[in-house]
CSV table of C-alpha atoms in Angstrom, one decimal:
chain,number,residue,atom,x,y,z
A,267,UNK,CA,-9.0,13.0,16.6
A,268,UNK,CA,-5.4,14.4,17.3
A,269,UNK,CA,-2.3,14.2,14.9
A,270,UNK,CA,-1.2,11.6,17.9
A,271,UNK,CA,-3.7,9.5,16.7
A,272,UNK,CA,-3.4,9.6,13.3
A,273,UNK,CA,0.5,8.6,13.4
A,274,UNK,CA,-0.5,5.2,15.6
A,275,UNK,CA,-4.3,4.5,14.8
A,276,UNK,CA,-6.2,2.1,17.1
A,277,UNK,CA,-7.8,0.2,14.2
A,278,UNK,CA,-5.4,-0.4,11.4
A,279,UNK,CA,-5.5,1.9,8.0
A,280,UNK,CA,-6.2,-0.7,5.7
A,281,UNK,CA,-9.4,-1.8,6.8
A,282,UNK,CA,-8.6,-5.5,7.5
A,283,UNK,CA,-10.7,-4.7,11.0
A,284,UNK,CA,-7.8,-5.2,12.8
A,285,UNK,CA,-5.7,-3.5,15.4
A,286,UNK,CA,-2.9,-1.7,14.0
A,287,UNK,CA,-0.8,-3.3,16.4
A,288,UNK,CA,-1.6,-7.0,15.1
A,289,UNK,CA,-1.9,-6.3,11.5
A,290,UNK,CA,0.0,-3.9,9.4
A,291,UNK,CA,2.1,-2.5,12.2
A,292,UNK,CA,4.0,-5.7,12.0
A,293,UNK,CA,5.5,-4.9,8.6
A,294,UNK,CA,6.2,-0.9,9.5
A,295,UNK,CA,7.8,-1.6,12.4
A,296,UNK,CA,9.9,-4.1,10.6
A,297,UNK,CA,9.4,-7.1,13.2
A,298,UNK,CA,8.2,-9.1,10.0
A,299,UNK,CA,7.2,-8.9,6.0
A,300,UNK,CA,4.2,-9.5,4.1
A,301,UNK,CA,4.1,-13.2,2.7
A,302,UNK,CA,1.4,-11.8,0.3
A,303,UNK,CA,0.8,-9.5,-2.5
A,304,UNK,CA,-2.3,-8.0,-1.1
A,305,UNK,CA,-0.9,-7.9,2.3
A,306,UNK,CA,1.7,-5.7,1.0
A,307,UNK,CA,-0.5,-3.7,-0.8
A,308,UNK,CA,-2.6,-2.8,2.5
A,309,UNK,CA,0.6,-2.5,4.5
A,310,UNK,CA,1.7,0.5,1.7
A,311,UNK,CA,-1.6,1.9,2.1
A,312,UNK,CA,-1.1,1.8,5.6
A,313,UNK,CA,2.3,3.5,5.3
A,314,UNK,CA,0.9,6.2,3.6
A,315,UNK,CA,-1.6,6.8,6.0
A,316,UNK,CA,1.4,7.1,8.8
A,317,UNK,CA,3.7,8.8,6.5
A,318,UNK,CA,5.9,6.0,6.7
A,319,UNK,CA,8.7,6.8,3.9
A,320,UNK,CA,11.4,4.2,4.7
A,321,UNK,CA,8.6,1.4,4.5
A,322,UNK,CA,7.1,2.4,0.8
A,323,UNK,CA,11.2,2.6,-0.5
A,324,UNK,CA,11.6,-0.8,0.7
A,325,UNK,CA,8.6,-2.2,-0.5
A,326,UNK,CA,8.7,-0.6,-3.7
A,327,UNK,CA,10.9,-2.8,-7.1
A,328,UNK,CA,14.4,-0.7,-7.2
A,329,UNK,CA,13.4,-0.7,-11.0
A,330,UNK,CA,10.4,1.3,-11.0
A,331,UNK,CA,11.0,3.5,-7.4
A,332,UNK,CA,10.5,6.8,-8.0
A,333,UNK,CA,12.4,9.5,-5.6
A,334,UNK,CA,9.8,9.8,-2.7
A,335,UNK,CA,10.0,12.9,-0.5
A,336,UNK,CA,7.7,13.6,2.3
A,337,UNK,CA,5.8,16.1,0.1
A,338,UNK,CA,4.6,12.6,-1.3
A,339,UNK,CA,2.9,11.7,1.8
A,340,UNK,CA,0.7,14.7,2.5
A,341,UNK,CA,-2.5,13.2,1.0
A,342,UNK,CA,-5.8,12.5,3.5
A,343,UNK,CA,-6.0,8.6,2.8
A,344,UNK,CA,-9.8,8.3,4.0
A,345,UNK,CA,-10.1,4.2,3.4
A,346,UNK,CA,-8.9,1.0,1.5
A,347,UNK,CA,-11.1,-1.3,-0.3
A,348,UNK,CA,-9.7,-4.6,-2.0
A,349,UNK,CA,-11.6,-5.5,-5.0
A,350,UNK,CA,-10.2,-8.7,-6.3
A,351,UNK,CA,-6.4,-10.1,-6.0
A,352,UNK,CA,-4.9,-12.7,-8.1
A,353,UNK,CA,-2.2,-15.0,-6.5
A,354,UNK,CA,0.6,-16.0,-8.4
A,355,UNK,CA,4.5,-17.9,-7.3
A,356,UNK,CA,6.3,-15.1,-8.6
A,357,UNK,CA,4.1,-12.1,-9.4
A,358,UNK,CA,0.8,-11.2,-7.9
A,359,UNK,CA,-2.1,-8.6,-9.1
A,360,UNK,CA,-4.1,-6.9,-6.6
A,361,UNK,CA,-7.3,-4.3,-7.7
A,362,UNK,CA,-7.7,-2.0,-5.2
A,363,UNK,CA,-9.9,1.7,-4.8
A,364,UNK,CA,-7.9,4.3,-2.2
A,365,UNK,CA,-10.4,7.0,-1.3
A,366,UNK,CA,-9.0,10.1,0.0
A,367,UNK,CA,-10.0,14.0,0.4
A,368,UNK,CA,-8.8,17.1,-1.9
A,369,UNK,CA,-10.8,20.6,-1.9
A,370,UNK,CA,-12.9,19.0,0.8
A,371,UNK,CA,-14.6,16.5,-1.6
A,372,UNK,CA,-13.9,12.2,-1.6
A,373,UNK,CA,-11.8,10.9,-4.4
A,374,UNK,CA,-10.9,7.3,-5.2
A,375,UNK,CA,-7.6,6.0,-6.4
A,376,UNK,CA,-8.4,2.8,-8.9
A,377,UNK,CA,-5.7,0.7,-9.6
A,378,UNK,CA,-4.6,-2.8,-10.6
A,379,UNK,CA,-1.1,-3.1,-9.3
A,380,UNK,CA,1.6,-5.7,-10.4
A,381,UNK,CA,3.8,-7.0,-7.1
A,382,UNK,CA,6.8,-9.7,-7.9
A,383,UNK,CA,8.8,-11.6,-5.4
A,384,UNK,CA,12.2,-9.9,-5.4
A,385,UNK,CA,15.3,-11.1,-3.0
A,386,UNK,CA,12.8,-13.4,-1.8
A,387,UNK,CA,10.1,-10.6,-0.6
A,388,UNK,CA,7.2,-9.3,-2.1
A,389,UNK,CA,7.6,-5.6,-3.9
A,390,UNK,CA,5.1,-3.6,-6.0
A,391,UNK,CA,6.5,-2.9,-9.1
A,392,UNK,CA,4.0,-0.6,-11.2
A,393,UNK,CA,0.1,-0.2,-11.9
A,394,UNK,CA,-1.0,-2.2,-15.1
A,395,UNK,CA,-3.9,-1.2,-17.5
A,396,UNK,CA,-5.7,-4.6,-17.0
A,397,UNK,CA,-6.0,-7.4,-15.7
A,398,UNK,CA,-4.4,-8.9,-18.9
């Protein structure tokens, strides 16, 4: 696989088993935004798999951003895998396991994040401890 191909993947990062094109390519690209928590979880996965900076500002709470730098985006995201997400009108939780590579061993990111609906669109705002 080239670095081509890993800026504009075929099948889409998140591993919804869709085309990039038709899933979280959408929300990158900016022709439309997540109506979900969980789809904007997988689409900020996504963007970190493209190295997609502009994308995880804007879809990240003003409140808690951090300043993001492309030295930020230089993990190897490996796959996504969506454990359990709770719907809610205002604020969503979604549990989630990233798996990426470092010293040439897998890894897994485990985290229950908290998205809200801010300016009418959904934004993660920070990882919580538990699902309480």
């Amino acid at each position: 696989m080239t670095t081509a191909s890993l800026q504009t993947p075929s099948t889409c990062p998140c591993c919804s088993g869709k085309a990039f094109a038709q899933c979280c390519d959408l929300y990158l690209s900016g022709k439309t935004y997540p109506n979900n928590a969980e789809a904007l979880m997988r689409s900020r996965y996504s963007a970190y798999v493209t190295g997609n900076l502009p994308y995880l500002k804007k879809s990240w709470h003003p409140d808690t951003c951090p300043e993001l730098s492309e030295q930020d985006l230089q993990t190897k995201w490996l796959r996504l895998e969506v454990i359990k997400a709770k719907k809610g009108l205002k604020k969503s939780i979604v549990e989630f396991k990233a798996w990426f590579e470092d010293d040439d061993a897998e890894h897994a990111l485990h985290e229950i994040s908290l998205f809200k609906l801010y300016k009418k669109r959904w934004v993660y705002v920070e990882p919580l401890e538990s699902w309480d």
